[in-house]
Amino acid sequence: MPQIASHDQVRDSRTQRDVPGGHHVRRTDFIAAPADRPELPQAFLIESTPGHHLRTHFHEVDQFQVVVGGNGTLAKHVVAPPGVHFARRFTPYGPLINGEGGIQFFTLRARRDPGRAQFIPERRARLDEIPDRKPWQVTSLPDFTPAPGGVALNAIPGVSNAQGLGAWALVLAAGAGTTLPDPSAGDGQYVLVLKGSLVHGGRDYPGYSVMWVEPGEGAQAVRAGAQGVEALVLNFPARDQLPAQAGRHAAGDAWHCTLCDFVYDEAAGLPAYGIAPGTPWSQVPADFTCPDCAAGKDGFDKLAF
Ligand code: FE
């Protein structure tokens, strides 16, 4: 039986931590795991104040993060609802810099992180201890366009691999039902209800509610409440396999970030950041930083294909 929790059921778990600069971070646990149970899932909502700045860091487990309110930047990416970020274990990302509205986001993990955020550069040496580390992350936007039949399951671009990673925007019309993608090939599934409500066990779960499905529980039948539902369905990849991601190829010379494996392909350039196609690495401005983890140019090595 999947675990499910609505915001109403967990709001009393909210704690507040004061951070330098007069800022604070509030955390509400939706699915909590005790410190001595690293095999259990962990899901929480973070609400942090405007101006808060979270430095580049990594965790020791795979995780999804879903922005549900506010705005800011994650390295060079704009952070706004309903943005989805997936990071493999031991993949640095950040800094996360809050905008005027602060930022509210969910962190969803199939397994509990044994520690806290590990910051760069202090914990850089920890990354070097991990044999065959294959860092990878992706930032993407779900599409909640409904389907004429009342059931839409729109795949979120870029968030997939052959090891079971997958992410979808689920849109159900009032009372409509469907069967979710099967999580059994990977390490489990979260369903994050954003709008409307999902009916489960005869009860209505409104936004925000979090459901966790173990791999062995298989494909779940779900139904929308009277207002329909918009939700994210997030499947974790299998834990034991870390292949290089598709797309990590370049036609000619390429350079990669030794922290997070972001690839700069000279032929493609980075037009989104003002670097024209065909710009050799030597001509990339000296103040260039990694779009995903903010490492400087000296944190890049030439890639050998
Ligand atoms: Fe990087």
mmCIF file of C-alpha atoms and ligand atoms in Angstrom:
data_model
loop_
_atom_site.group_PDB
_atom_site.id
_atom_site.type_symbol
_atom_site.label_atom_id
_atom_site.label_comp_id
_atom_site.label_asym_id
_atom_site.label_seq_id
_atom_site.Cartn_x
_atom_site.Cartn_y
_atom_site.Cartn_z
ATOM 1 C CA MET A 1 0.000 0.000 0.000
ATOM 2 C CA PRO A 2 1.606 3.320 -1.023
ATOM 3 C CA GLN A 3 2.293 5.911 1.687
ATOM 4 C CA ILE A 4 0.485 9.187 1.168
ATOM 5 C CA ALA A 5 0.422 12.419 3.174
ATOM 6 C CA SER A 6 -1.393 15.699 2.646
ATOM 7 C CA HIS A 7 -0.081 19.087 3.773
ATOM 8 C CA ASP A 8 -2.862 19.226 6.406
ATOM 9 C CA GLN A 9 -1.666 15.967 7.950
ATOM 10 C CA VAL A 10 1.976 17.055 8.259
ATOM 11 C CA ARG A 11 1.939 20.819 8.786
ATOM 12 C CA ASP A 12 2.678 20.452 12.512
ATOM 13 C CA SER A 13 6.069 18.920 11.621
ATOM 14 C CA ARG A 14 7.291 22.283 10.307
ATOM 15 C CA THR A 15 10.577 23.438 11.831
ATOM 16 C CA GLN A 16 12.488 26.678 11.325
ATOM 17 C CA ARG A 17 16.237 27.061 11.077
ATOM 18 C CA ASP A 18 17.833 30.512 11.172
ATOM 19 C CA VAL A 19 20.649 31.055 8.708
ATOM 20 C CA PRO A 20 23.214 33.882 8.400
ATOM 21 C CA GLY A 21 21.991 37.239 7.130
ATOM 22 C CA GLY A 22 18.714 37.192 9.050
ATOM 23 C CA HIS A 23 17.235 34.599 6.707
ATOM 24 C CA HIS A 24 15.479 31.428 7.675
ATOM 25 C CA VAL A 25 14.571 28.094 6.187
ATOM 26 C CA ARG A 26 11.408 26.208 7.125
ATOM 27 C CA ARG A 27 11.075 22.500 6.559
ATOM 28 C CA THR A 28 7.918 20.371 6.601
ATOM 29 C CA ASP A 29 8.380 16.593 6.496
ATOM 30 C CA PHE A 30 5.794 14.800 4.350
ATOM 31 C CA ILE A 31 7.490 11.401 4.418
ATOM 32 C CA ALA A 32 10.073 11.161 7.180
ATOM 33 C CA ALA A 33 12.756 8.561 7.758
ATOM 34 C CA PRO A 34 14.620 8.094 11.045
ATOM 35 C CA ALA A 35 18.381 8.683 10.860
ATOM 36 C CA ASP A 36 19.149 4.970 11.288
ATOM 37 C CA ARG A 37 16.922 3.848 8.368
ATOM 38 C CA PRO A 38 18.784 4.890 5.185
ATOM 39 C CA GLU A 39 16.686 2.473 3.104
ATOM 40 C CA LEU A 40 13.490 4.517 3.650
ATOM 41 C CA PRO A 41 12.190 7.341 1.426
ATOM 42 C CA GLN A 42 12.329 10.991 2.474
ATOM 43 C CA ALA A 43 10.127 13.846 1.201
ATOM 44 C CA PHE A 44 9.959 17.387 2.534
ATOM 45 C CA LEU A 45 8.918 20.921 1.633
ATOM 46 C CA ILE A 46 11.465 23.721 2.035
ATOM 47 C CA GLU A 47 10.347 27.348 2.341
ATOM 48 C CA SER A 48 13.215 29.833 2.427
ATOM 49 C CA THR A 49 13.172 33.610 2.688
ATOM 50 C CA PRO A 50 14.116 36.195 0.019
ATOM 51 C CA GLY A 51 17.847 36.838 -0.249
ATOM 52 C CA HIS A 52 18.881 33.425 1.091
ATOM 53 C CA HIS A 53 21.861 31.966 -0.737
ATOM 54 C CA LEU A 54 22.602 28.223 -0.630
ATOM 55 C CA ARG A 55 26.108 27.426 -1.861
ATOM 56 C CA THR A 56 26.989 24.708 -4.383
ATOM 57 C CA HIS A 57 26.676 21.310 -2.711
ATOM 58 C CA PHE A 58 25.884 17.655 -3.280
ATOM 59 C CA HIS A 59 24.094 14.769 -1.584
ATOM 60 C CA GLU A 60 24.853 11.058 -1.381
ATOM 61 C CA VAL A 61 21.502 9.905 -2.853
ATOM 62 C CA ASP A 62 19.603 10.601 -6.068
ATOM 63 C CA GLN A 63 16.924 13.275 -5.679
ATOM 64 C CA PHE A 64 14.165 15.162 -7.416
ATOM 65 C CA GLN A 65 13.448 18.755 -6.487
ATOM 66 C CA VAL A 66 10.243 20.499 -7.572
ATOM 67 C CA VAL A 67 9.810 24.262 -7.293
ATOM 68 C CA VAL A 68 6.285 25.132 -6.127
ATOM 69 C CA GLY A 69 6.594 28.838 -5.255
ATOM 70 C CA GLY A 70 8.810 31.903 -5.382
ATOM 71 C CA ASN A 71 11.722 32.309 -7.740
ATOM 72 C CA GLY A 72 15.476 32.556 -7.992
ATOM 73 C CA THR A 73 18.436 31.072 -9.799
ATOM 74 C CA LEU A 74 20.233 27.729 -9.641
ATOM 75 C CA ALA A 75 23.685 28.527 -11.071
ATOM 76 C CA LYS A 76 22.648 29.906 -14.513
ATOM 77 C CA HIS A 77 19.118 28.387 -14.522
ATOM 78 C CA VAL A 78 16.022 30.385 -13.675
ATOM 79 C CA VAL A 79 14.134 28.688 -10.845
ATOM 80 C CA ALA A 80 10.347 29.053 -10.867
ATOM 81 C CA PRO A 81 7.289 26.823 -10.509
ATOM 82 C CA PRO A 82 6.778 24.129 -11.678
ATOM 83 C CA GLY A 83 10.454 23.494 -12.486
ATOM 84 C CA VAL A 84 11.827 19.996 -11.910
ATOM 85 C CA HIS A 85 15.471 19.242 -11.120
ATOM 86 C CA PHE A 86 16.930 15.735 -10.925
ATOM 87 C CA ALA A 87 20.441 15.195 -9.606
ATOM 88 C CA ARG A 88 22.275 11.931 -9.254
ATOM 89 C CA ARG A 89 24.092 11.204 -6.018
ATOM 90 C CA PHE A 90 27.467 12.955 -5.718
ATOM 91 C CA THR A 91 26.509 15.599 -8.316
ATOM 92 C CA PRO A 92 27.208 19.190 -7.198
ATOM 93 C CA TYR A 93 24.584 21.835 -8.057
ATOM 94 C CA GLY A 94 24.086 25.493 -7.144
ATOM 95 C CA PRO A 95 24.403 28.056 -5.857
ATOM 96 C CA LEU A 96 20.667 28.501 -5.251
ATOM 97 C CA ILE A 97 20.002 32.220 -4.883
ATOM 98 C CA ASN A 98 16.510 33.218 -3.782
ATOM 99 C CA GLY A 99 14.610 35.995 -5.522
ATOM 100 C CA GLU A 100 12.141 38.516 -4.122
ATOM 101 C CA GLY A 101 9.536 35.912 -3.271
ATOM 102 C CA GLY A 102 11.882 33.483 -1.555
ATOM 103 C CA ILE A 103 11.737 29.922 -2.856
ATOM 104 C CA GLN A 104 9.489 27.034 -1.932
ATOM 105 C CA PHE A 105 10.410 23.578 -3.205
ATOM 106 C CA PHE A 106 9.959 19.896 -2.497
ATOM 107 C CA THR A 107 12.922 17.543 -2.091
ATOM 108 C CA LEU A 108 12.013 13.945 -2.888
ATOM 109 C CA ARG A 109 14.387 11.034 -2.273
ATOM 110 C CA ALA A 110 13.843 7.314 -2.728
ATOM 111 C CA ARG A 111 16.317 6.695 0.105
ATOM 112 C CA ARG A 112 17.336 8.882 3.009
ATOM 113 C CA ASP A 113 20.491 10.962 2.596
ATOM 114 C CA PRO A 114 22.828 9.674 5.308
ATOM 115 C CA GLY A 115 24.180 13.182 5.878
ATOM 116 C CA ARG A 116 23.389 16.797 5.161
ATOM 117 C CA ALA A 117 24.296 18.993 2.200
ATOM 118 C CA GLN A 118 28.038 18.671 1.505
ATOM 119 C CA PHE A 119 29.443 21.962 0.304
ATOM 120 C CA ILE A 120 32.010 22.789 -2.368
ATOM 121 C CA PRO A 121 34.929 23.396 -1.967
ATOM 122 C CA GLU A 122 35.151 21.942 1.577
ATOM 123 C CA ARG A 123 33.834 18.495 0.551
ATOM 124 C CA ARG A 124 35.468 18.321 -2.895
ATOM 125 C CA ALA A 125 37.796 15.549 -1.661
ATOM 126 C CA ARG A 126 34.773 13.354 -0.827
ATOM 127 C CA LEU A 127 33.861 13.302 -4.525
ATOM 128 C CA ASP A 128 37.336 12.030 -5.398
ATOM 129 C CA GLU A 129 36.824 9.083 -3.022
ATOM 130 C CA ILE A 130 33.861 7.752 -5.036
ATOM 131 C CA PRO A 131 34.979 5.110 -7.527
ATOM 132 C CA ASP A 132 33.435 5.402 -10.975
ATOM 133 C CA ARG A 133 31.397 8.478 -9.979
ATOM 134 C CA LYS A 134 29.075 9.493 -12.846
ATOM 135 C CA PRO A 135 27.601 12.862 -11.940
ATOM 136 C CA TRP A 136 24.581 14.020 -13.927
ATOM 137 C CA GLN A 137 21.717 16.480 -13.471
ATOM 138 C CA VAL A 138 18.884 17.909 -15.507
ATOM 139 C CA THR A 139 16.562 20.895 -15.104
ATOM 140 C CA SER A 140 13.261 20.757 -16.990
ATOM 141 C CA LEU A 141 9.724 22.134 -17.136
ATOM 142 C CA PRO A 142 6.598 19.951 -17.077
ATOM 143 C CA ASP A 143 3.722 20.619 -19.453
ATOM 144 C CA PHE A 144 0.256 20.451 -17.860
ATOM 145 C CA THR A 145 -1.697 20.681 -21.113
ATOM 146 C CA PRO A 146 -4.824 18.544 -20.672
ATOM 147 C CA ALA A 147 -5.804 15.878 -23.202
ATOM 148 C CA PRO A 148 -9.185 15.787 -24.964
ATOM 149 C CA GLY A 149 -10.043 12.410 -23.368
ATOM 150 C CA GLY A 150 -9.503 13.805 -19.861
ATOM 151 C CA VAL A 151 -6.288 11.872 -19.172
ATOM 152 C CA ALA A 152 -2.894 13.416 -20.013
ATOM 153 C CA LEU A 153 0.453 11.977 -18.965
ATOM 154 C CA ASN A 154 2.996 14.310 -20.578
ATOM 155 C CA ALA A 155 6.621 13.139 -20.371
ATOM 156 C CA ILE A 156 8.938 15.841 -18.981
ATOM 157 C CA PRO A 157 11.692 16.451 -21.560
ATOM 158 C CA GLY A 158 15.160 15.172 -20.721
ATOM 159 C CA VAL A 159 14.223 13.437 -17.472
ATOM 160 C CA SER A 160 14.582 9.809 -18.568
ATOM 161 C CA ASN A 161 17.070 7.019 -19.028
ATOM 162 C CA ALA A 162 17.191 3.280 -19.705
ATOM 163 C CA GLN A 163 17.576 2.503 -15.971
ATOM 164 C CA GLY A 164 14.026 3.528 -15.079
ATOM 165 C CA LEU A 165 14.354 7.298 -14.594
ATOM 166 C CA GLY A 166 11.164 8.985 -15.806
ATOM 167 C CA ALA A 167 9.006 12.019 -15.061
ATOM 168 C CA TRP A 168 5.534 13.014 -16.203
ATOM 169 C CA ALA A 169 2.985 15.776 -15.763
ATOM 170 C CA LEU A 170 -0.332 14.079 -14.960
ATOM 171 C CA VAL A 171 -3.528 15.988 -15.773
ATOM 172 C CA LEU A 172 -6.862 14.319 -15.047
ATOM 173 C CA ALA A 173 -10.288 15.839 -15.622
ATOM 174 C CA ALA A 174 -12.800 15.700 -12.752
ATOM 175 C CA GLY A 175 -13.456 12.064 -11.831
ATOM 176 C CA ALA A 176 -11.137 10.681 -14.548
ATOM 177 C CA GLY A 177 -8.850 7.765 -13.724
ATOM 178 C CA THR A 178 -5.754 6.149 -15.176
ATOM 179 C CA THR A 179 -2.919 3.751 -14.375
ATOM 180 C CA LEU A 180 0.449 5.378 -13.630
ATOM 181 C CA PRO A 181 3.776 4.322 -15.182
ATOM 182 C CA ASP A 182 5.174 1.193 -13.517
ATOM 183 C CA PRO A 183 8.037 2.010 -11.102
ATOM 184 C CA SER A 184 9.216 -1.598 -10.732
ATOM 185 C CA ALA A 185 12.227 -1.235 -13.076
ATOM 186 C CA GLY A 186 13.661 1.531 -10.910
ATOM 187 C CA ASP A 187 13.913 2.564 -7.260
ATOM 188 C CA GLY A 188 10.353 3.754 -6.618
ATOM 189 C CA GLN A 189 7.954 6.551 -7.505
ATOM 190 C CA TYR A 190 6.663 9.813 -6.073
ATOM 191 C CA VAL A 191 3.357 11.393 -7.003
ATOM 192 C CA LEU A 192 3.275 15.073 -6.000
ATOM 193 C CA VAL A 193 -0.227 16.575 -6.137
ATOM 194 C CA LEU A 194 -0.042 20.268 -7.081
ATOM 195 C CA LYS A 195 -3.632 21.320 -7.915
ATOM 196 C CA GLY A 196 -7.082 19.793 -7.566
ATOM 197 C CA SER A 197 -7.046 16.481 -5.728
ATOM 198 C CA LEU A 198 -6.198 12.819 -6.062
ATOM 199 C CA VAL A 199 -8.541 10.208 -4.578
ATOM 200 C CA HIS A 200 -6.778 7.405 -2.692
ATOM 201 C CA GLY A 201 -8.334 4.896 -0.290
ATOM 202 C CA GLY A 202 -11.643 6.769 -0.453
ATOM 203 C CA ARG A 203 -10.031 10.033 0.660
ATOM 204 C CA ASP A 204 -9.315 13.269 -1.212
ATOM 205 C CA TYR A 205 -5.654 14.392 -1.267
ATOM 206 C CA PRO A 206 -5.380 18.041 -2.380
ATOM 207 C CA GLY A 207 -2.303 20.067 -3.355
ATOM 208 C CA TYR A 208 0.140 19.631 -1.708
ATOM 209 C CA SER A 209 0.083 15.902 -1.113
ATOM 210 C CA VAL A 210 2.901 13.391 -1.571
ATOM 211 C CA MET A 211 2.487 9.693 -2.396
ATOM 212 C CA TRP A 212 5.382 7.200 -2.334
ATOM 213 C CA VAL A 213 5.207 3.912 -4.224
ATOM 214 C CA GLU A 214 7.841 1.207 -3.583
ATOM 215 C CA PRO A 215 9.147 -0.532 -6.737
ATOM 216 C CA GLY A 216 7.434 -3.798 -5.772
ATOM 217 C CA GLU A 217 4.048 -2.111 -5.444
ATOM 218 C CA GLY A 218 3.854 -1.761 -9.214
ATOM 219 C CA ALA A 219 1.699 0.469 -11.400
ATOM 220 C CA GLN A 220 -0.928 2.350 -9.384
ATOM 221 C CA ALA A 221 -4.492 3.088 -10.438
ATOM 222 C CA VAL A 222 -5.394 6.692 -9.550
ATOM 223 C CA ARG A 223 -8.465 8.875 -9.881
ATOM 224 C CA ALA A 224 -9.018 12.628 -9.751
ATOM 225 C CA GLY A 225 -11.381 14.328 -7.309
ATOM 226 C CA ALA A 226 -14.212 16.696 -8.205
ATOM 227 C CA GLN A 227 -11.873 19.477 -9.373
ATOM 228 C CA GLY A 228 -9.617 17.227 -11.470
ATOM 229 C CA VAL A 229 -5.929 16.996 -10.642
ATOM 230 C CA GLU A 230 -2.504 18.250 -11.743
ATOM 231 C CA ALA A 231 0.344 16.165 -10.348
ATOM 232 C CA LEU A 232 3.906 15.123 -11.077
ATOM 233 C CA VAL A 233 4.837 11.462 -11.383
ATOM 234 C CA LEU A 234 8.546 10.928 -10.711
ATOM 235 C CA ASN A 235 10.244 7.541 -11.154
ATOM 236 C CA PHE A 236 13.706 6.963 -9.694
ATOM 237 C CA PRO A 237 16.292 5.004 -11.698
ATOM 238 C CA ALA A 238 17.692 1.712 -10.441
ATOM 239 C CA ARG A 239 20.313 2.346 -7.766
ATOM 240 C CA ASP A 240 23.082 0.025 -8.824
ATOM 241 C CA GLN A 241 23.686 1.235 -12.375
ATOM 242 C CA LEU A 242 25.201 4.577 -13.308
ATOM 243 C CA PRO A 243 25.663 4.726 -17.071
ATOM 244 C CA ALA A 244 26.893 7.846 -18.811
ATOM 245 C CA GLN A 245 23.839 9.803 -19.979
ATOM 246 C CA ALA A 246 22.839 9.881 -23.624
ATOM 247 C CA GLY A 247 23.654 13.222 -25.190
ATOM 248 C CA ARG A 248 27.121 13.401 -23.680
ATOM 249 C CA HIS A 249 28.674 13.442 -27.121
ATOM 250 C CA ALA A 250 30.171 16.172 -29.219
ATOM 251 C CA ALA A 251 31.029 16.419 -32.884
ATOM 252 C CA GLY A 252 34.443 17.922 -32.263
ATOM 253 C CA ASP A 253 36.347 19.286 -29.288
ATOM 254 C CA ALA A 254 34.522 19.419 -25.990
ATOM 255 C CA TRP A 255 35.300 20.225 -22.376
ATOM 256 C CA HIS A 256 33.556 19.020 -19.256
ATOM 257 C CA CYS A 257 33.128 20.250 -15.709
ATOM 258 C CA THR A 258 35.099 17.937 -13.423
ATOM 259 C CA LEU A 259 32.634 18.581 -10.586
ATOM 260 C CA CYS A 260 29.270 17.940 -12.254
ATOM 261 C CA ASP A 261 30.118 16.719 -15.797
ATOM 262 C CA PHE A 262 28.404 19.586 -17.644
ATOM 263 C CA VAL A 263 29.713 19.430 -21.233
ATOM 264 C CA TYR A 264 30.837 22.435 -23.280
ATOM 265 C CA ASP A 265 30.788 21.446 -26.955
ATOM 266 C CA GLU A 266 32.783 23.925 -29.059
ATOM 267 C CA ALA A 267 30.695 23.256 -32.191
ATOM 268 C CA ALA A 268 27.433 23.962 -30.363
ATOM 269 C CA GLY A 269 28.659 26.808 -28.156
ATOM 270 C CA LEU A 270 26.192 28.055 -25.544
ATOM 271 C CA PRO A 271 23.960 30.559 -27.352
ATOM 272 C CA ALA A 272 21.675 30.808 -24.294
ATOM 273 C CA TYR A 273 24.598 32.352 -22.400
ATOM 274 C CA GLY A 274 25.960 34.478 -25.256
ATOM 275 C CA ILE A 275 28.617 32.052 -26.523
ATOM 276 C CA ALA A 276 28.245 31.551 -30.274
ATOM 277 C CA PRO A 277 28.440 28.121 -31.932
ATOM 278 C CA GLY A 278 32.008 27.359 -32.986
ATOM 279 C CA THR A 279 33.636 29.275 -30.128
ATOM 280 C CA PRO A 280 36.809 27.430 -29.081
ATOM 281 C CA TRP A 281 37.258 26.885 -25.344
ATOM 282 C CA SER A 282 40.249 29.251 -25.377
ATOM 283 C CA GLN A 283 37.945 32.059 -26.525
ATOM 284 C CA VAL A 284 35.259 31.437 -23.880
ATOM 285 C CA PRO A 285 35.439 34.407 -21.458
ATOM 286 C CA ALA A 286 37.741 33.937 -18.463
ATOM 287 C CA ASP A 287 34.854 34.624 -16.069
ATOM 288 C CA PHE A 288 32.723 31.826 -17.524
ATOM 289 C CA THR A 289 31.178 29.571 -14.876
ATOM 290 C CA CYS A 290 29.503 26.173 -15.154
ATOM 291 C CA PRO A 291 25.755 26.649 -15.840
ATOM 292 C CA ASP A 292 24.906 23.841 -13.392
ATOM 293 C CA CYS A 293 27.379 24.136 -10.506
ATOM 294 C CA ALA A 294 29.198 27.472 -10.989
ATOM 295 C CA ALA A 295 32.710 25.956 -11.228
ATOM 296 C CA GLY A 296 35.176 28.296 -12.938
ATOM 297 C CA LYS A 297 36.925 27.656 -16.260
ATOM 298 C CA ASP A 298 39.823 26.054 -14.402
ATOM 299 C CA GLY A 299 37.374 23.382 -13.189
ATOM 300 C CA PHE A 300 36.992 22.059 -16.760
ATOM 301 C CA ASP A 301 39.046 19.364 -18.513
ATOM 302 C CA LYS A 302 39.200 18.438 -22.162
ATOM 303 C CA LEU A 303 37.000 15.457 -22.973
ATOM 304 C CA ALA A 304 38.372 12.471 -24.823
ATOM 305 C CA PHE A 305 35.736 10.579 -26.780
HETATM 306 FE FE FE B 1 29.603 21.958 -13.145
#
